[in-house]
């Protein structure tokens, strides 16, 4: 089962849609938006209060959080998690926000236990927690991160990529968590290596989540959403890779 929630501010909206087996179609038009729809068996629900839409996220959940930098991030949903106080979260996101915005807010309150990310250099609190052993971090090349999420939504458990071969990603031993004395407490595992047509590849596992928190432009009660221009970024593949998707949108359509 999968679900889609959509959230709405005064001019935005939050929708929930429960579906049967997911069959996702993505249609491109001569239009600034990108259309996304779920399967025919669905229930959907709109919320005007974002806290109501995220209140069932439990401690220890894995969240797929959309956005690229600060573009297309579900900022109201993230802010609402501050109110619920949920903790020990695993957050999968290309970025880790900045110190006072986006996922950076959840880092300040230490609600995130592990980050699976690509580019995290704009968050000083992230760096402090990682180096002090307070935060687990799995750094993943950006293209590999995108494909791991896409594979999760497509039902592909793993795939091979040349990215990372010959590095710590392939060899293992990259620090995920430091001890207080600076030693490595948790290290990454080595990847399986295969050779295809004379080139070496490493195996990467797909990523799936308990919840996806994404930002879109428009939504309807059938569970269809439209992304606007580059704000689509990681939001679209994350919709498919989570059991429940919570969508923050600006416009509601019947």
PDB file of C-alpha atoms in Angstrom:
ATOM      1  CA  UNK A   1       0.000   0.000   0.000  1.00  0.00           C
ATOM      2  CA  UNK A   2       1.080   3.552  -0.610  1.00  0.00           C
ATOM      3  CA  UNK A   3      -0.437   6.821   0.386  1.00  0.00           C
ATOM      4  CA  UNK A   4      -0.294  10.383  -0.797  1.00  0.00           C
ATOM      5  CA  UNK A   5      -1.061  13.287   1.472  1.00  0.00           C
ATOM      6  CA  UNK A   6      -1.225  16.831   0.256  1.00  0.00           C
ATOM      7  CA  UNK A   7      -0.815  19.859   2.439  1.00  0.00           C
ATOM      8  CA  UNK A   8      -1.974  23.365   1.911  1.00  0.00           C
ATOM      9  CA  UNK A   9      -1.125  26.713   3.491  1.00  0.00           C
ATOM     10  CA  UNK A  10      -3.563  29.602   3.159  1.00  0.00           C
ATOM     11  CA  UNK A  11      -2.715  29.523  -0.522  1.00  0.00           C
ATOM     12  CA  UNK A  12      -1.190  26.059  -0.408  1.00  0.00           C
ATOM     13  CA  UNK A  13      -2.448  22.631   0.445  1.00  0.00           C
ATOM     14  CA  UNK A  14      -1.599  19.223   1.896  1.00  0.00           C
ATOM     15  CA  UNK A  15      -3.069  16.051   0.301  1.00  0.00           C
ATOM     16  CA  UNK A  16      -3.165  12.426   1.400  1.00  0.00           C
ATOM     17  CA  UNK A  17      -3.919   9.662  -1.072  1.00  0.00           C
ATOM     18  CA  UNK A  18      -3.929   5.960  -0.232  1.00  0.00           C
ATOM     19  CA  UNK A  19      -3.407   3.719  -3.232  1.00  0.00           C
ATOM     20  CA  UNK A  20      -3.329   0.054  -4.078  1.00  0.00           C
ATOM     21  CA  UNK A  21      -0.397  -1.359  -6.062  1.00  0.00           C
ATOM     22  CA  UNK A  22       1.358   1.668  -7.464  1.00  0.00           C
ATOM     23  CA  UNK A  23       1.440   2.329 -11.175  1.00  0.00           C
ATOM     24  CA  UNK A  24       2.962   5.737 -11.751  1.00  0.00           C
ATOM     25  CA  UNK A  25       2.736   7.666 -14.990  1.00  0.00           C
ATOM     26  CA  UNK A  26       4.586  10.871 -15.652  1.00  0.00           C
ATOM     27  CA  UNK A  27       3.467  13.045 -18.543  1.00  0.00           C
ATOM     28  CA  UNK A  28       5.321  16.003 -20.020  1.00  0.00           C
ATOM     29  CA  UNK A  29       3.446  18.792 -21.745  1.00  0.00           C
ATOM     30  CA  UNK A  30       4.331  22.098 -23.332  1.00  0.00           C
ATOM     31  CA  UNK A  31       3.740  23.577 -19.916  1.00  0.00           C
ATOM     32  CA  UNK A  32       5.950  24.816 -17.061  1.00  0.00           C
ATOM     33  CA  UNK A  33       4.661  22.047 -14.782  1.00  0.00           C
ATOM     34  CA  UNK A  34       5.345  18.326 -14.654  1.00  0.00           C
ATOM     35  CA  UNK A  35       2.391  15.999 -14.093  1.00  0.00           C
ATOM     36  CA  UNK A  36       2.479  13.011 -11.760  1.00  0.00           C
ATOM     37  CA  UNK A  37      -0.337  10.570 -11.032  1.00  0.00           C
ATOM     38  CA  UNK A  38      -0.863   7.450  -8.951  1.00  0.00           C
ATOM     39  CA  UNK A  39      -2.823   4.288  -9.721  1.00  0.00           C
ATOM     40  CA  UNK A  40      -6.591   4.115 -10.042  1.00  0.00           C
ATOM     41  CA  UNK A  41      -7.224   2.681  -6.558  1.00  0.00           C
ATOM     42  CA  UNK A  42      -6.753   5.598  -4.223  1.00  0.00           C
ATOM     43  CA  UNK A  43      -8.098   7.636  -1.358  1.00  0.00           C
ATOM     44  CA  UNK A  44      -7.019  11.204  -0.931  1.00  0.00           C
ATOM     45  CA  UNK A  45      -7.375  13.775   1.777  1.00  0.00           C
ATOM     46  CA  UNK A  46      -6.459  17.428   1.967  1.00  0.00           C
ATOM     47  CA  UNK A  47      -5.258  19.194   5.086  1.00  0.00           C
ATOM     48  CA  UNK A  48      -5.045  22.910   5.767  1.00  0.00           C
ATOM     49  CA  UNK A  49      -2.865  22.373   8.837  1.00  0.00           C
ATOM     50  CA  UNK A  50       0.507  20.811   7.998  1.00  0.00           C
ATOM     51  CA  UNK A  51       0.937  19.470  11.524  1.00  0.00           C
ATOM     52  CA  UNK A  52      -2.145  17.285  11.062  1.00  0.00           C
ATOM     53  CA  UNK A  53      -0.594  15.782   7.939  1.00  0.00           C
ATOM     54  CA  UNK A  54       2.676  14.767   9.609  1.00  0.00           C
ATOM     55  CA  UNK A  55       1.454  13.840  13.088  1.00  0.00           C
ATOM     56  CA  UNK A  56       1.414  10.101  12.299  1.00  0.00           C
ATOM     57  CA  UNK A  57       5.136  10.012  11.432  1.00  0.00           C
ATOM     58  CA  UNK A  58       6.639   7.859  14.216  1.00  0.00           C
ATOM     59  CA  UNK A  59      10.025   7.966  15.898  1.00  0.00           C
ATOM     60  CA  UNK A  60      12.676   6.151  13.876  1.00  0.00           C
ATOM     61  CA  UNK A  61      10.967   6.677  10.509  1.00  0.00           C
ATOM     62  CA  UNK A  62      12.888   7.009   7.246  1.00  0.00           C
ATOM     63  CA  UNK A  63      11.956  10.227   5.432  1.00  0.00           C
ATOM     64  CA  UNK A  64      12.654  11.054   1.791  1.00  0.00           C
ATOM     65  CA  UNK A  65      12.774  14.852   1.712  1.00  0.00           C
ATOM     66  CA  UNK A  66      12.559  16.555  -1.674  1.00  0.00           C
ATOM     67  CA  UNK A  67      14.337  19.628  -2.937  1.00  0.00           C
ATOM     68  CA  UNK A  68      17.642  20.678  -4.438  1.00  0.00           C
ATOM     69  CA  UNK A  69      19.458  23.139  -2.226  1.00  0.00           C
ATOM     70  CA  UNK A  70      16.541  25.224  -0.980  1.00  0.00           C
ATOM     71  CA  UNK A  71      14.595  24.934  -4.256  1.00  0.00           C
ATOM     72  CA  UNK A  72      11.454  22.844  -3.968  1.00  0.00           C
ATOM     73  CA  UNK A  73      11.859  21.865  -0.324  1.00  0.00           C
ATOM     74  CA  UNK A  74       8.674  21.201   1.708  1.00  0.00           C
ATOM     75  CA  UNK A  75       9.506  23.881   4.273  1.00  0.00           C
ATOM     76  CA  UNK A  76       6.106  23.912   5.996  1.00  0.00           C
ATOM     77  CA  UNK A  77       6.125  20.151   6.468  1.00  0.00           C
ATOM     78  CA  UNK A  78       9.635  20.296   7.900  1.00  0.00           C
ATOM     79  CA  UNK A  79       8.623  23.084  10.283  1.00  0.00           C
ATOM     80  CA  UNK A  80       5.672  20.981  11.436  1.00  0.00           C
ATOM     81  CA  UNK A  81       7.982  18.156  12.482  1.00  0.00           C
ATOM     82  CA  UNK A  82       9.461  20.568  15.006  1.00  0.00           C
ATOM     83  CA  UNK A  83       6.023  20.740  16.622  1.00  0.00           C
ATOM     84  CA  UNK A  84       5.417  16.985  16.705  1.00  0.00           C
ATOM     85  CA  UNK A  85       8.827  16.340  18.282  1.00  0.00           C
ATOM     86  CA  UNK A  86       9.400  13.119  16.333  1.00  0.00           C
ATOM     87  CA  UNK A  87      12.974  11.892  16.785  1.00  0.00           C
ATOM     88  CA  UNK A  88      15.617   9.382  15.643  1.00  0.00           C
ATOM     89  CA  UNK A  89      14.752  10.106  12.025  1.00  0.00           C
ATOM     90  CA  UNK A  90      16.703   8.923   9.003  1.00  0.00           C
ATOM     91  CA  UNK A  91      16.514  11.725   6.432  1.00  0.00           C
ATOM     92  CA  UNK A  92      17.307  11.075   2.767  1.00  0.00           C
ATOM     93  CA  UNK A  93      17.869  14.354   0.943  1.00  0.00           C
ATOM     94  CA  UNK A  94      20.284  15.778  -1.594  1.00  0.00           C
ATOM     95  CA  UNK A  95      21.131  18.560   0.858  1.00  0.00           C
ATOM     96  CA  UNK A  96      20.914  19.051   4.613  1.00  0.00           C
ATOM     97  CA  UNK A  97      19.354  22.499   4.489  1.00  0.00           C
ATOM     98  CA  UNK A  98      21.120  25.480   6.036  1.00  0.00           C
ATOM     99  CA  UNK A  99      21.517  26.342   9.690  1.00  0.00           C
ATOM    100  CA  UNK A 100      18.169  28.107  10.091  1.00  0.00           C
ATOM    101  CA  UNK A 101      16.044  26.701   7.287  1.00  0.00           C
ATOM    102  CA  UNK A 102      14.891  23.369   5.929  1.00  0.00           C
ATOM    103  CA  UNK A 103      16.389  20.235   7.448  1.00  0.00           C
ATOM    104  CA  UNK A 104      18.844  22.436   9.310  1.00  0.00           C
ATOM    105  CA  UNK A 105      16.047  23.168  11.772  1.00  0.00           C
ATOM    106  CA  UNK A 106      15.617  19.471  12.566  1.00  0.00           C
ATOM    107  CA  UNK A 107      19.365  19.137  13.008  1.00  0.00           C
ATOM    108  CA  UNK A 108      19.345  21.953  15.550  1.00  0.00           C
ATOM    109  CA  UNK A 109      16.769  20.099  17.632  1.00  0.00           C
ATOM    110  CA  UNK A 110      18.641  16.798  17.123  1.00  0.00           C
ATOM    111  CA  UNK A 111      15.602  15.046  15.691  1.00  0.00           C
ATOM    112  CA  UNK A 112      17.676  13.474  12.895  1.00  0.00           C
ATOM    113  CA  UNK A 113      19.796  10.430  13.711  1.00  0.00           C
ATOM    114  CA  UNK A 114      21.139   9.671  10.218  1.00  0.00           C
ATOM    115  CA  UNK A 115      21.464  11.655   6.987  1.00  0.00           C
ATOM    116  CA  UNK A 116      21.822  10.069   3.551  1.00  0.00           C
ATOM    117  CA  UNK A 117      22.895  12.984   1.385  1.00  0.00           C
ATOM    118  CA  UNK A 118      25.090  14.261  -1.403  1.00  0.00           C
ATOM    119  CA  UNK A 119      26.001  17.928  -0.851  1.00  0.00           C
ATOM    120  CA  UNK A 120      26.050  19.118   2.758  1.00  0.00           C
ATOM    121  CA  UNK A 121      28.640  21.897   2.790  1.00  0.00           C
ATOM    122  CA  UNK A 122      26.312  24.787   3.634  1.00  0.00           C
ATOM    123  CA  UNK A 123      25.299  23.653   7.125  1.00  0.00           C
ATOM    124  CA  UNK A 124      27.728  24.359   9.957  1.00  0.00           C
ATOM    125  CA  UNK A 125      25.603  22.520  12.539  1.00  0.00           C
ATOM    126  CA  UNK A 126      25.579  19.439  10.315  1.00  0.00           C
ATOM    127  CA  UNK A 127      29.379  19.489  10.212  1.00  0.00           C
ATOM    128  CA  UNK A 128      29.659  19.973  13.973  1.00  0.00           C
ATOM    129  CA  UNK A 129      27.314  17.090  14.799  1.00  0.00           C
ATOM    130  CA  UNK A 130      28.973  14.757  12.298  1.00  0.00           C
ATOM    131  CA  UNK A 131      32.525  15.392  13.485  1.00  0.00           C
ATOM    132  CA  UNK A 132      31.516  15.181  17.153  1.00  0.00           C
ATOM    133  CA  UNK A 133      29.828  11.800  16.680  1.00  0.00           C
ATOM    134  CA  UNK A 134      26.288  13.048  17.273  1.00  0.00           C
ATOM    135  CA  UNK A 135      25.067  12.396  13.713  1.00  0.00           C
ATOM    136  CA  UNK A 136      25.402   9.443  11.343  1.00  0.00           C
ATOM    137  CA  UNK A 137      26.101  10.469   7.743  1.00  0.00           C
ATOM    138  CA  UNK A 138      26.077   8.354   4.594  1.00  0.00           C
ATOM    139  CA  UNK A 139      27.547  10.487   1.820  1.00  0.00           C
ATOM    140  CA  UNK A 140      26.445   9.385  -1.649  1.00  0.00           C
ATOM    141  CA  UNK A 141      27.366  10.780  -5.084  1.00  0.00           C
ATOM    142  CA  UNK A 142      24.518  12.929  -6.367  1.00  0.00           C
ATOM    143  CA  UNK A 143      23.718  10.866  -9.443  1.00  0.00           C
ATOM    144  CA  UNK A 144      23.940   7.649  -7.452  1.00  0.00           C
ATOM    145  CA  UNK A 145      21.579   9.078  -4.835  1.00  0.00           C
ATOM    146  CA  UNK A 146      19.049   9.984  -7.522  1.00  0.00           C
ATOM    147  CA  UNK A 147      19.269   6.522  -9.085  1.00  0.00           C
ATOM    148  CA  UNK A 148      19.014   4.735  -5.734  1.00  0.00           C
ATOM    149  CA  UNK A 149      15.757   6.580  -5.065  1.00  0.00           C
ATOM    150  CA  UNK A 150      14.475   5.993  -8.599  1.00  0.00           C
ATOM    151  CA  UNK A 151      15.301   2.287  -8.307  1.00  0.00           C
ATOM    152  CA  UNK A 152      13.437   2.095  -5.020  1.00  0.00           C
ATOM    153  CA  UNK A 153      10.311   3.475  -6.648  1.00  0.00           C
ATOM    154  CA  UNK A 154      10.655   1.125  -9.623  1.00  0.00           C
ATOM    155  CA  UNK A 155      10.994  -1.992  -7.483  1.00  0.00           C
ATOM    156  CA  UNK A 156      14.617  -2.559  -8.508  1.00  0.00           C
ATOM    157  CA  UNK A 157      16.511  -3.731  -5.396  1.00  0.00           C
ATOM    158  CA  UNK A 158      20.018  -2.861  -6.621  1.00  0.00           C
ATOM    159  CA  UNK A 159      21.992  -1.753  -9.676  1.00  0.00           C
ATOM    160  CA  UNK A 160      25.569  -1.333 -10.889  1.00  0.00           C
ATOM    161  CA  UNK A 161      27.282   1.994 -11.521  1.00  0.00           C
ATOM    162  CA  UNK A 162      30.833   2.997 -12.389  1.00  0.00           C
ATOM    163  CA  UNK A 163      30.632   5.988 -10.053  1.00  0.00           C
ATOM    164  CA  UNK A 164      32.681   5.442  -6.920  1.00  0.00           C
ATOM    165  CA  UNK A 165      34.818   2.584  -8.216  1.00  0.00           C
ATOM    166  CA  UNK A 166      38.360   2.862  -6.856  1.00  0.00           C
ATOM    167  CA  UNK A 167      37.313   5.135  -3.983  1.00  0.00           C
ATOM    168  CA  UNK A 168      36.294   4.631  -0.350  1.00  0.00           C
ATOM    169  CA  UNK A 169      32.761   4.100  -1.607  1.00  0.00           C
ATOM    170  CA  UNK A 170      33.891   0.879  -3.291  1.00  0.00           C
ATOM    171  CA  UNK A 171      36.529  -0.113  -0.757  1.00  0.00           C
ATOM    172  CA  UNK A 172      34.483   0.591   2.370  1.00  0.00           C
ATOM    173  CA  UNK A 173      35.716   2.274   5.516  1.00  0.00           C
ATOM    174  CA  UNK A 174      34.230   5.699   4.872  1.00  0.00           C
ATOM    175  CA  UNK A 175      33.205   7.145   8.268  1.00  0.00           C
ATOM    176  CA  UNK A 176      29.450   7.120   8.845  1.00  0.00           C
ATOM    177  CA  UNK A 177      29.701   7.850  12.563  1.00  0.00           C
ATOM    178  CA  UNK A 178      32.603   9.031  14.695  1.00  0.00           C
ATOM    179  CA  UNK A 179      33.169   8.221  18.351  1.00  0.00           C
ATOM    180  CA  UNK A 180      33.703  11.056  20.802  1.00  0.00           C
ATOM    181  CA  UNK A 181      37.450  10.367  20.722  1.00  0.00           C
ATOM    182  CA  UNK A 182      37.513  10.899  16.951  1.00  0.00           C
ATOM    183  CA  UNK A 183      37.834   7.253  15.947  1.00  0.00           C
ATOM    184  CA  UNK A 184      35.416   5.704  13.453  1.00  0.00           C
ATOM    185  CA  UNK A 185      32.527   3.992  15.226  1.00  0.00           C
ATOM    186  CA  UNK A 186      30.497   3.045  12.124  1.00  0.00           C
ATOM    187  CA  UNK A 187      32.140   2.674   8.707  1.00  0.00           C
ATOM    188  CA  UNK A 188      30.655   2.066   5.289  1.00  0.00           C
ATOM    189  CA  UNK A 189      30.697  -1.454   3.910  1.00  0.00           C
ATOM    190  CA  UNK A 190      32.645  -2.387   0.752  1.00  0.00           C
ATOM    191  CA  UNK A 191      30.615  -2.676  -2.438  1.00  0.00           C
ATOM    192  CA  UNK A 192      30.376  -5.691  -4.687  1.00  0.00           C
ATOM    193  CA  UNK A 193      32.396  -5.163  -7.889  1.00  0.00           C
ATOM    194  CA  UNK A 194      31.539  -6.563 -11.317  1.00  0.00           C
ATOM    195  CA  UNK A 195      33.174  -6.090 -14.692  1.00  0.00           C
ATOM    196  CA  UNK A 196      31.081  -5.391 -17.783  1.00  0.00           C
ATOM    197  CA  UNK A 197      32.670  -4.898 -21.222  1.00  0.00           C
ATOM    198  CA  UNK A 198      36.052  -4.264 -19.672  1.00  0.00           C
ATOM    199  CA  UNK A 199      34.858  -1.624 -17.200  1.00  0.00           C
ATOM    200  CA  UNK A 200      34.418  -2.009 -13.446  1.00  0.00           C
ATOM    201  CA  UNK A 201      31.160  -1.229 -11.682  1.00  0.00           C
ATOM    202  CA  UNK A 202      30.025  -1.298  -8.072  1.00  0.00           C
ATOM    203  CA  UNK A 203      26.649  -2.387  -6.764  1.00  0.00           C
ATOM    204  CA  UNK A 204      24.414   0.153  -5.052  1.00  0.00           C
ATOM    205  CA  UNK A 205      21.232  -0.735  -3.191  1.00  0.00           C
ATOM    206  CA  UNK A 206      17.932   1.036  -3.785  1.00  0.00           C
ATOM    207  CA  UNK A 207      16.517   3.489  -1.260  1.00  0.00           C
ATOM    208  CA  UNK A 208      12.931   3.399  -0.047  1.00  0.00           C
ATOM    209  CA  UNK A 209      11.268   5.343   2.724  1.00  0.00           C
ATOM    210  CA  UNK A 210       8.410   5.183   5.170  1.00  0.00           C
ATOM    211  CA  UNK A 211       7.331   8.708   4.219  1.00  0.00           C
ATOM    212  CA  UNK A 212       8.222  11.136   1.434  1.00  0.00           C
ATOM    213  CA  UNK A 213       7.883  14.862   2.159  1.00  0.00           C
ATOM    214  CA  UNK A 214       7.745  16.705  -1.148  1.00  0.00           C
ATOM    215  CA  UNK A 215       6.830  20.069  -2.633  1.00  0.00           C
ATOM    216  CA  UNK A 216       4.583  20.461  -5.686  1.00  0.00           C
ATOM    217  CA  UNK A 217       2.656  23.213  -7.423  1.00  0.00           C
ATOM    218  CA  UNK A 218      -0.868  21.823  -7.811  1.00  0.00           C
ATOM    219  CA  UNK A 219      -2.832  18.765  -6.656  1.00  0.00           C
ATOM    220  CA  UNK A 220      -6.310  17.285  -6.971  1.00  0.00           C
ATOM    221  CA  UNK A 221      -8.329  14.839  -4.894  1.00  0.00           C
ATOM    222  CA  UNK A 222      -7.481  11.993  -7.264  1.00  0.00           C
ATOM    223  CA  UNK A 223      -3.869  12.217  -6.131  1.00  0.00           C
ATOM    224  CA  UNK A 224      -2.476  13.903  -9.242  1.00  0.00           C
ATOM    225  CA  UNK A 225       0.173  16.547  -8.661  1.00  0.00           C
ATOM    226  CA  UNK A 226       1.990  19.014 -10.891  1.00  0.00           C
ATOM    227  CA  UNK A 227       5.566  20.114 -10.295  1.00  0.00           C
ATOM    228  CA  UNK A 228       6.672  23.556 -11.422  1.00  0.00           C
ATOM    229  CA  UNK A 229       9.852  23.823 -13.483  1.00  0.00           C
ATOM    230  CA  UNK A 230      13.116  22.957 -11.669  1.00  0.00           C
ATOM    231  CA  UNK A 231      11.341  22.596  -8.318  1.00  0.00           C
ATOM    232  CA  UNK A 232      10.502  19.069  -9.514  1.00  0.00           C
ATOM    233  CA  UNK A 233      14.106  17.872  -8.914  1.00  0.00           C
ATOM    234  CA  UNK A 234      14.235  15.073  -6.292  1.00  0.00           C
ATOM    235  CA  UNK A 235      10.551  15.454  -5.421  1.00  0.00           C
ATOM    236  CA  UNK A 236       9.241  13.351  -8.308  1.00  0.00           C
ATOM    237  CA  UNK A 237      11.258  10.142  -7.770  1.00  0.00           C
ATOM    238  CA  UNK A 238      10.728  10.326  -4.015  1.00  0.00           C
ATOM    239  CA  UNK A 239       6.948  10.128  -4.497  1.00  0.00           C
ATOM    240  CA  UNK A 240       7.345   6.631  -5.902  1.00  0.00           C
ATOM    241  CA  UNK A 241       9.883   5.354  -3.389  1.00  0.00           C
ATOM    242  CA  UNK A 242       7.909   5.858  -0.167  1.00  0.00           C
ATOM    243  CA  UNK A 243       4.994   4.020   1.414  1.00  0.00           C
ATOM    244  CA  UNK A 244       3.279   7.327   2.207  1.00  0.00           C
ATOM    245  CA  UNK A 245       3.843  10.589   0.362  1.00  0.00           C
ATOM    246  CA  UNK A 246       2.965  13.923   1.940  1.00  0.00           C
ATOM    247  CA  UNK A 247       2.833  16.714  -0.615  1.00  0.00           C
ATOM    248  CA  UNK A 248       2.928  20.422   0.113  1.00  0.00           C
ATOM    249  CA  UNK A 249       1.225  22.305  -2.720  1.00  0.00           C
ATOM    250  CA  UNK A 250       0.074  25.818  -3.475  1.00  0.00           C
ATOM    251  CA  UNK A 251      -3.128  25.165  -5.423  1.00  0.00           C
ATOM    252  CA  UNK A 252      -5.952  22.680  -4.896  1.00  0.00           C
ATOM    253  CA  UNK A 253      -8.139  21.427  -7.737  1.00  0.00           C
ATOM    254  CA  UNK A 254     -11.265  19.292  -7.553  1.00  0.00           C
TER     255      UNK A 254
END
